[in-house]
Amino acid sequence: MKTLKPLDAAWLYVDTVDTPMQVACMAIFSLPEDAPGDFIQGLFEHLRSVPRFARPFNLKLASPKLKAVMPAWVEAEHIDLDYHLRHSALPRPGGERELGVLISRLHSHPMDFNRPLWEAHVIEGLEGGRFALYMKMHHSLVDGVGGMRMLQRMLTPDPHARSQPPPWAVGCGAGREREPQSIDAQLRKFMQAARNQLGSAPAVARALGRVVRSAVQRRDPQEALPFSAPHSVLNAKVSAQRRFATQHYDLDRVRAVARAADVTLNDVFLGLCAGALRRYLLEIGALPRKSLTAGVPVSVRPADDENAGNAISFIIANLNTTVEDPLQRLALIHQSTRIAKDQLQALPKAGIDSYTMIFMAPFILQLLAGLGGRARPMFNVTISNVPGPREPLYFNGARMEQIYPVSLLSHGQALNITSVSYAGQFNIGITGCRDTLPSMQRLAVYMGEALEELERALGSTGTAHTTTAKPAARKRGKRAA
Amino acid sequence: MKTLKPLDAAWLYVDTVDTPMQVACMAIFSLPEDAPGDFIQGLFEHLRSVPRFARPFNLKLASPKLKAVMPAWVEAEHIDLDYHLRHSALPRPGGERELGVLISRLHSHPMDFNRPLWEAHVIEGLEGGRFALYMKMHHSLVDGVGGMRMLQRMLTPDPHARSQPPPWAVGCGAGREREPQSIDAQLRKFMQAARNQLGSAPAVARALGRVVRSAVQRRDPQEALPFSAPHSVLNAKVSAQRRFATQHYDLDRVRAVARAADVTLNDVFLGLCAGALRRYLLEIGALPRKSLTAGVPVSVRPADDENAGNAISFIIANLNTTVEDPLQRLALIHQSTRIAKDQLQALPKAGIDSYTMIFMAPFILQLLAGLGGRARPMFNVTISNVPGPREPLYFNGARMEQIYPVSLLSHGQALNITSVSYAGQFNIGITGCRDTLPSMQRLAVYMGEALEELERALGSTGTAHTTTAKPAARKRGKRAA
């Protein structure tokens, strides 16, 4: 029996019917040129023929009913592979919309806590003979991008490789273990403190605000502080059902905009999110008068740490959703992220850890203190940009065309936008609360149009990319439930 | 706000993660001859275009979190039809196996208690261009065969009728209201008594046994008494996942066996179940030395009641699974059901109600008292035979080919076999607990072979039915997860 580390355990603690702590990735594959008519069936049978389970695919909770109190893993003696591995199909025409509906549905289904906490779905019936893989795991087993890493580990750049083993036979590798221990230790103390404050929610928020304010001195109006975000529909209490939508561009288009505007790729991504959010919220009459802010994971190297390499921390970016002009908005976002990163970079390692810990804990805090959906949010929306594989990858000869993260939500955080770059593409997965965000697929469409808008403003229209991508982007944006 | 009647409320009281109290029916349709290529898509869009909701499709729980304590319905203000109506597809080849796997999965998914408790799934991709409808409702809204009745109400014998409204626009009709009020009243007292006995499980079982024994005097060795059933794997605690398998015969074949053996159609059905169960349990080394018993709903006319019409009650049939010879087994089953029915028929109305109430309550009792899967079961398996429509029915021109009930399970009752007759067919739905009954699909195969065995024994082989039906029955029986 292996007791969970506090950070892992936290995901079980806050797992509820309305906030299942499951993360996933969805990848679309095209068939090899010489594929027989039953290629997908054969692939499924190949996956099904490997009942070997590496960690963490062989772990289940020792006491599912005590998951929040005494979480511990045991190795499952018998694993019913036919339960975990599932073969599905899209109704015709098998387009982006049908796929979005199915992924939304699969990501809304709770997991069975009496079994190892993962599912793998092979989905056939996509237009053009393509198929999709959807891999779901509980966040207590893998971190946010763990699903992504897991899928990548089973892939190869060799288009001729065959008989590649399924992810559960390969395992997740070092994933979780690489997380800084100090965060865990601090989180334990933090959770204890938060528990002690139960029933005194505003006091917790104030105290936390002070901690962050003292760590990060305010110097610039573009500096976005925690708990200074406006109230918005994105910060309601969430319910159990999810919507999922996708968008993807050529990475070169995003790079060209970044170069022309003299900002980072991540700034352009934030700019696209800001433009789409502004338009969506204006349309539903819910754009706050104050600009929305985003919690953004970033990679930093602590000022006093020469050998530890990069650490993952978070910044809060001002999305400048009150600004109408897209170029001005992008410039201000860039200013906001530069200030936040500079400040973070100047902190010693202990400071970064303490600061990071607070960003990893907000959902825990909000649930523990009953703040979710009521108090002023720490930030309005989580926006992550995950670097992915640069070269095309294959699974048993099938080329991975796109890969998308499917994220989790918590009370007070009804929307998550995560991008992953892959083989010259920029793929975006948008996960939202079904009841809080009606017509959320419009966000995906608007993100496509926001890129065109920036290109036009920068005078970079007329390139081959834009002219061919425009109708595709509109169509792709409809992949949603 | 409408407070639920105690019997309706009971289904919410015992609804748990492992025992979701949802019932469904699944029907397979063939396309009209002149169907365009997008017939199913058109049908789905037609269904989707009717956002009118009759009772009970517009009801949701007033306080989902208090569902067991203070259940009450309110009319939902906004119903998100895209949540309730779902379009799915089978992976190729779209055979009985793939359909069984999908239905097993859909029937294992819990419902969202924040919404009206129903789902309608249109499933395309069945072999031969066919499609299926799967309608799921919570048992607190419809009784066991309610899903069936609901589906029938939306059908017509007219193959040329079009633009027929979906079931949620039509409503369920009188279904639940026709249930005897006296059972509800008694159940309330009964539940209170059971609650008082919490922690004293054996005492409850003994008391209940005495009640039943005093109502039904033992006279014959073929008379099966409640709580005299042997322990068996069918009576374990159940877990959350379900398996579903189907079998269907020509009704004429079953009738011919009944006539030749001089027993009822229901006796033949029990005989087929007994034969298949005996073989399945022998194979997995789990056949009890004492014969299994079945709880069987029957229609009776109380001895002292001239105007009330028929009432639904229950008998316990001795399945004679210890008997090897199929004809002898069938004769003994017939003897057992005749005795049980005669006794029931002789009871006054109050006696029948009291007796019935106990049969409707076993799962409540077992859960309340923590008996589930541990005490001697009241009976081993529930076997119901529901008379269905005699003539072929259509929905917007698509002919219903078969209709199957998908049932619920409770702790201590891991298997349910329900048949429905329809247009010259005898359709059987087998619902089981995934973990308790591995390879449950074999039961469906064995039921097909049990009919052939009876036919051979009675010398009625060589008919066109048998010769053509044999390979088909084997194939059909594989529709399972």
mmCIF file with all atom_site columns, C-alpha atoms in Angstrom, chain B residues 96-186:
data_model
loop_
_atom_site.group_PDB
_atom_site.id
_atom_site.type_symbol
_atom_site.label_atom_id
_atom_site.label_alt_id
_atom_site.label_comp_id
_atom_site.label_asym_id
_atom_site.label_entity_id
_atom_site.label_seq_id
_atom_site.pdbx_PDB_ins_code
_atom_site.Cartn_x
_atom_site.Cartn_y
_atom_site.Cartn_z
_atom_site.occupancy
_atom_site.B_iso_or_equiv
_atom_site.pdbx_formal_charge
_atom_site.auth_seq_id
_atom_site.auth_comp_id
_atom_site.auth_asym_id
_atom_site.auth_atom_id
_atom_site.pdbx_PDB_model_num
ATOM 1  C CA . GLU B 1 96  ? -25.255 -7.616 -31.818 1.00 0.00 ? 96  GLU B CA 1
ATOM 2  C CA . ARG B 1 97  ? -22.005 -7.635 -29.864 1.00 0.00 ? 97  ARG B CA 1
ATOM 3  C CA . GLU B 1 98  ? -21.230 -3.952 -30.485 1.00 0.00 ? 98  GLU B CA 1
ATOM 4  C CA . LEU B 1 99  ? -24.800 -2.968 -29.611 1.00 0.00 ? 99  LEU B CA 1
ATOM 5  C CA . GLY B 1 100 ? -24.675 -4.988 -26.394 1.00 0.00 ? 100 GLY B CA 1
ATOM 6  C CA . VAL B 1 101 ? -21.425 -3.321 -25.382 1.00 0.00 ? 101 VAL B CA 1
ATOM 7  C CA . LEU B 1 102 ? -22.834 0.161  -25.940 1.00 0.00 ? 102 LEU B CA 1
ATOM 8  C CA . ILE B 1 103 ? -26.116 -0.538 -24.123 1.00 0.00 ? 103 ILE B CA 1
ATOM 9  C CA . SER B 1 104 ? -24.152 -2.021 -21.193 1.00 0.00 ? 104 SER B CA 1
ATOM 10 C CA . ARG B 1 105 ? -22.133 1.172  -21.050 1.00 0.00 ? 105 ARG B CA 1
ATOM 11 C CA . LEU B 1 106 ? -25.073 3.565  -21.376 1.00 0.00 ? 106 LEU B CA 1
ATOM 12 C CA . HIS B 1 107 ? -26.983 1.668  -18.705 1.00 0.00 ? 107 HIS B CA 1
ATOM 13 C CA . SER B 1 108 ? -23.991 1.901  -16.337 1.00 0.00 ? 108 SER B CA 1
ATOM 14 C CA . HIS B 1 109 ? -23.711 5.698  -16.583 1.00 0.00 ? 109 HIS B CA 1
ATOM 15 C CA . PRO B 1 110 ? -25.316 7.458  -13.646 1.00 0.00 ? 110 PRO B CA 1
ATOM 16 C CA . MET B 1 111 ? -27.955 10.105 -14.281 1.00 0.00 ? 111 MET B CA 1
ATOM 17 C CA . ASP B 1 112 ? -27.552 13.789 -13.420 1.00 0.00 ? 112 ASP B CA 1
ATOM 18 C CA . PHE B 1 113 ? -29.891 14.415 -10.484 1.00 0.00 ? 113 PHE B CA 1
ATOM 19 C CA . ASN B 1 114 ? -29.894 18.147 -11.179 1.00 0.00 ? 114 ASN B CA 1
ATOM 20 C CA . ARG B 1 115 ? -31.906 17.566 -14.356 1.00 0.00 ? 115 ARG B CA 1
ATOM 21 C CA . PRO B 1 116 ? -35.072 15.710 -15.355 1.00 0.00 ? 116 PRO B CA 1
ATOM 22 C CA . LEU B 1 117 ? -34.199 12.032 -14.928 1.00 0.00 ? 117 LEU B CA 1
ATOM 23 C CA . TRP B 1 118 ? -34.358 10.706 -18.485 1.00 0.00 ? 118 TRP B CA 1
ATOM 24 C CA . GLU B 1 119 ? -32.162 10.199 -21.531 1.00 0.00 ? 119 GLU B CA 1
ATOM 25 C CA . ALA B 1 120 ? -33.005 9.243  -25.122 1.00 0.00 ? 120 ALA B CA 1
ATOM 26 C CA . HIS B 1 121 ? -30.286 7.824  -27.368 1.00 0.00 ? 121 HIS B CA 1
ATOM 27 C CA . VAL B 1 122 ? -30.536 7.342  -31.122 1.00 0.00 ? 122 VAL B CA 1
ATOM 28 C CA . ILE B 1 123 ? -27.917 4.777  -32.100 1.00 0.00 ? 123 ILE B CA 1
ATOM 29 C CA . GLU B 1 124 ? -26.935 4.412  -35.729 1.00 0.00 ? 124 GLU B CA 1
ATOM 30 C CA . GLY B 1 125 ? -24.492 2.073  -37.454 1.00 0.00 ? 125 GLY B CA 1
ATOM 31 C CA . LEU B 1 126 ? -26.334 -1.240 -36.883 1.00 0.00 ? 126 LEU B CA 1
ATOM 32 C CA . GLU B 1 127 ? -25.828 -3.851 -39.578 1.00 0.00 ? 127 GLU B CA 1
ATOM 33 C CA . GLY B 1 128 ? -28.292 -3.616 -42.434 1.00 0.00 ? 128 GLY B CA 1
ATOM 34 C CA . GLY B 1 129 ? -28.775 0.138  -42.043 1.00 0.00 ? 129 GLY B CA 1
ATOM 35 C CA . ARG B 1 130 ? -30.844 -0.389 -38.897 1.00 0.00 ? 130 ARG B CA 1
ATOM 36 C CA . PHE B 1 131 ? -30.803 1.886  -35.859 1.00 0.00 ? 131 PHE B CA 1
ATOM 37 C CA . ALA B 1 132 ? -31.707 1.561  -32.187 1.00 0.00 ? 132 ALA B CA 1
ATOM 38 C CA . LEU B 1 133 ? -33.416 3.718  -29.611 1.00 0.00 ? 133 LEU B CA 1
ATOM 39 C CA . TYR B 1 134 ? -32.395 3.451  -25.962 1.00 0.00 ? 134 TYR B CA 1
ATOM 40 C CA . MET B 1 135 ? -34.639 5.300  -23.494 1.00 0.00 ? 135 MET B CA 1
ATOM 41 C CA . LYS B 1 136 ? -33.548 5.532  -19.880 1.00 0.00 ? 136 LYS B CA 1
ATOM 42 C CA . MET B 1 137 ? -35.598 6.868  -16.960 1.00 0.00 ? 137 MET B CA 1
ATOM 43 C CA . HIS B 1 138 ? -35.318 6.859  -13.229 1.00 0.00 ? 138 HIS B CA 1
ATOM 44 C CA . HIS B 1 139 ? -37.589 4.276  -11.610 1.00 0.00 ? 139 HIS B CA 1
ATOM 45 C CA . SER B 1 140 ? -39.093 6.989  -9.413  1.00 0.00 ? 140 SER B CA 1
ATOM 46 C CA . LEU B 1 141 ? -40.717 8.371  -12.587 1.00 0.00 ? 141 LEU B CA 1
ATOM 47 C CA . VAL B 1 142 ? -41.896 5.179  -14.297 1.00 0.00 ? 142 VAL B CA 1
ATOM 48 C CA . ASP B 1 143 ? -42.453 1.639  -13.147 1.00 0.00 ? 143 ASP B CA 1
ATOM 49 C CA . GLY B 1 144 ? -40.572 -1.381 -14.429 1.00 0.00 ? 144 GLY B CA 1
ATOM 50 C CA . VAL B 1 145 ? -42.280 -1.604 -17.773 1.00 0.00 ? 145 VAL B CA 1
ATOM 51 C CA . GLY B 1 146 ? -42.861 2.128  -17.984 1.00 0.00 ? 146 GLY B CA 1
ATOM 52 C CA . GLY B 1 147 ? -40.081 2.634  -20.472 1.00 0.00 ? 147 GLY B CA 1
ATOM 53 C CA . MET B 1 148 ? -41.723 0.029  -22.659 1.00 0.00 ? 148 MET B CA 1
ATOM 54 C CA . ARG B 1 149 ? -45.135 1.650  -22.413 1.00 0.00 ? 149 ARG B CA 1
ATOM 55 C CA . MET B 1 150 ? -43.597 5.037  -23.090 1.00 0.00 ? 150 MET B CA 1
ATOM 56 C CA . LEU B 1 151 ? -41.939 3.838  -26.259 1.00 0.00 ? 151 LEU B CA 1
ATOM 57 C CA . GLN B 1 152 ? -45.146 2.156  -27.373 1.00 0.00 ? 152 GLN B CA 1
ATOM 58 C CA . ARG B 1 153 ? -47.091 5.384  -26.930 1.00 0.00 ? 153 ARG B CA 1
ATOM 59 C CA . MET B 1 154 ? -44.903 7.120  -29.457 1.00 0.00 ? 154 MET B CA 1
ATOM 60 C CA . LEU B 1 155 ? -45.336 4.310  -32.007 1.00 0.00 ? 155 LEU B CA 1
ATOM 61 C CA . THR B 1 156 ? -48.108 3.626  -34.479 1.00 0.00 ? 156 THR B CA 1
ATOM 62 C CA . PRO B 1 157 ? -49.288 0.580  -36.466 1.00 0.00 ? 157 PRO B CA 1
ATOM 63 C CA . ASP B 1 158 ? -49.392 2.873  -39.508 1.00 0.00 ? 158 ASP B CA 1
ATOM 64 C CA . PRO B 1 159 ? -46.204 2.489  -41.572 1.00 0.00 ? 159 PRO B CA 1
ATOM 65 C CA . HIS B 1 160 ? -47.057 5.640  -43.504 1.00 0.00 ? 160 HIS B CA 1
ATOM 66 C CA . ALA B 1 161 ? -47.406 7.997  -40.550 1.00 0.00 ? 161 ALA B CA 1
ATOM 67 C CA . ARG B 1 162 ? -44.709 10.683 -40.346 1.00 0.00 ? 162 ARG B CA 1
ATOM 68 C CA . SER B 1 163 ? -43.849 13.593 -38.035 1.00 0.00 ? 163 SER B CA 1
ATOM 69 C CA . GLN B 1 164 ? -44.731 11.542 -34.958 1.00 0.00 ? 164 GLN B CA 1
ATOM 70 C CA . PRO B 1 165 ? -43.773 13.433 -31.794 1.00 0.00 ? 165 PRO B CA 1
ATOM 71 C CA . PRO B 1 166 ? -40.992 12.190 -29.483 1.00 0.00 ? 166 PRO B CA 1
ATOM 72 C CA . PRO B 1 167 ? -41.900 10.520 -26.171 1.00 0.00 ? 167 PRO B CA 1
ATOM 73 C CA . TRP B 1 168 ? -41.071 13.571 -24.066 1.00 0.00 ? 168 TRP B CA 1
ATOM 74 C CA . ALA B 1 169 ? -43.689 15.587 -25.940 1.00 0.00 ? 169 ALA B CA 1
ATOM 75 C CA . VAL B 1 170 ? -46.260 12.836 -25.430 1.00 0.00 ? 170 VAL B CA 1
ATOM 76 C CA . GLY B 1 171 ? -45.635 11.999 -21.771 1.00 0.00 ? 171 GLY B CA 1
ATOM 77 C CA . CYS B 1 172 ? -45.983 8.758  -19.902 1.00 0.00 ? 172 CYS B CA 1
ATOM 78 C CA . GLY B 1 173 ? -49.712 8.713  -19.359 1.00 0.00 ? 173 GLY B CA 1
ATOM 79 C CA . ALA B 1 174 ? -51.350 7.041  -16.419 1.00 0.00 ? 174 ALA B CA 1
ATOM 80 C CA . GLY B 1 175 ? -48.552 4.536  -15.742 1.00 0.00 ? 175 GLY B CA 1
ATOM 81 C CA . ARG B 1 176 ? -47.683 5.103  -12.141 1.00 0.00 ? 176 ARG B CA 1
ATOM 82 C CA . GLU B 1 177 ? -51.094 6.377  -11.085 1.00 0.00 ? 177 GLU B CA 1
ATOM 83 C CA . ARG B 1 178 ? -52.686 2.993  -11.657 1.00 0.00 ? 178 ARG B CA 1
ATOM 84 C CA . GLU B 1 179 ? -50.701 1.450  -8.854  1.00 0.00 ? 179 GLU B CA 1
ATOM 85 C CA . PRO B 1 180 ? -52.764 0.451  -5.793  1.00 0.00 ? 180 PRO B CA 1
ATOM 86 C CA . GLN B 1 181 ? -52.603 3.164  -3.148  1.00 0.00 ? 181 GLN B CA 1
ATOM 87 C CA . SER B 1 182 ? -52.779 0.595  -0.389  1.00 0.00 ? 182 SER B CA 1
ATOM 88 C CA . ILE B 1 183 ? -49.326 -0.704 -1.282  1.00 0.00 ? 183 ILE B CA 1
ATOM 89 C CA . ASP B 1 184 ? -47.898 2.765  -0.886  1.00 0.00 ? 184 ASP B CA 1
ATOM 90 C CA . ALA B 1 185 ? -49.480 3.230  2.511   1.00 0.00 ? 185 ALA B CA 1
ATOM 91 C CA . GLN B 1 186 ? -48.292 -0.124 3.731   1.00 0.00 ? 186 GLN B CA 1
#
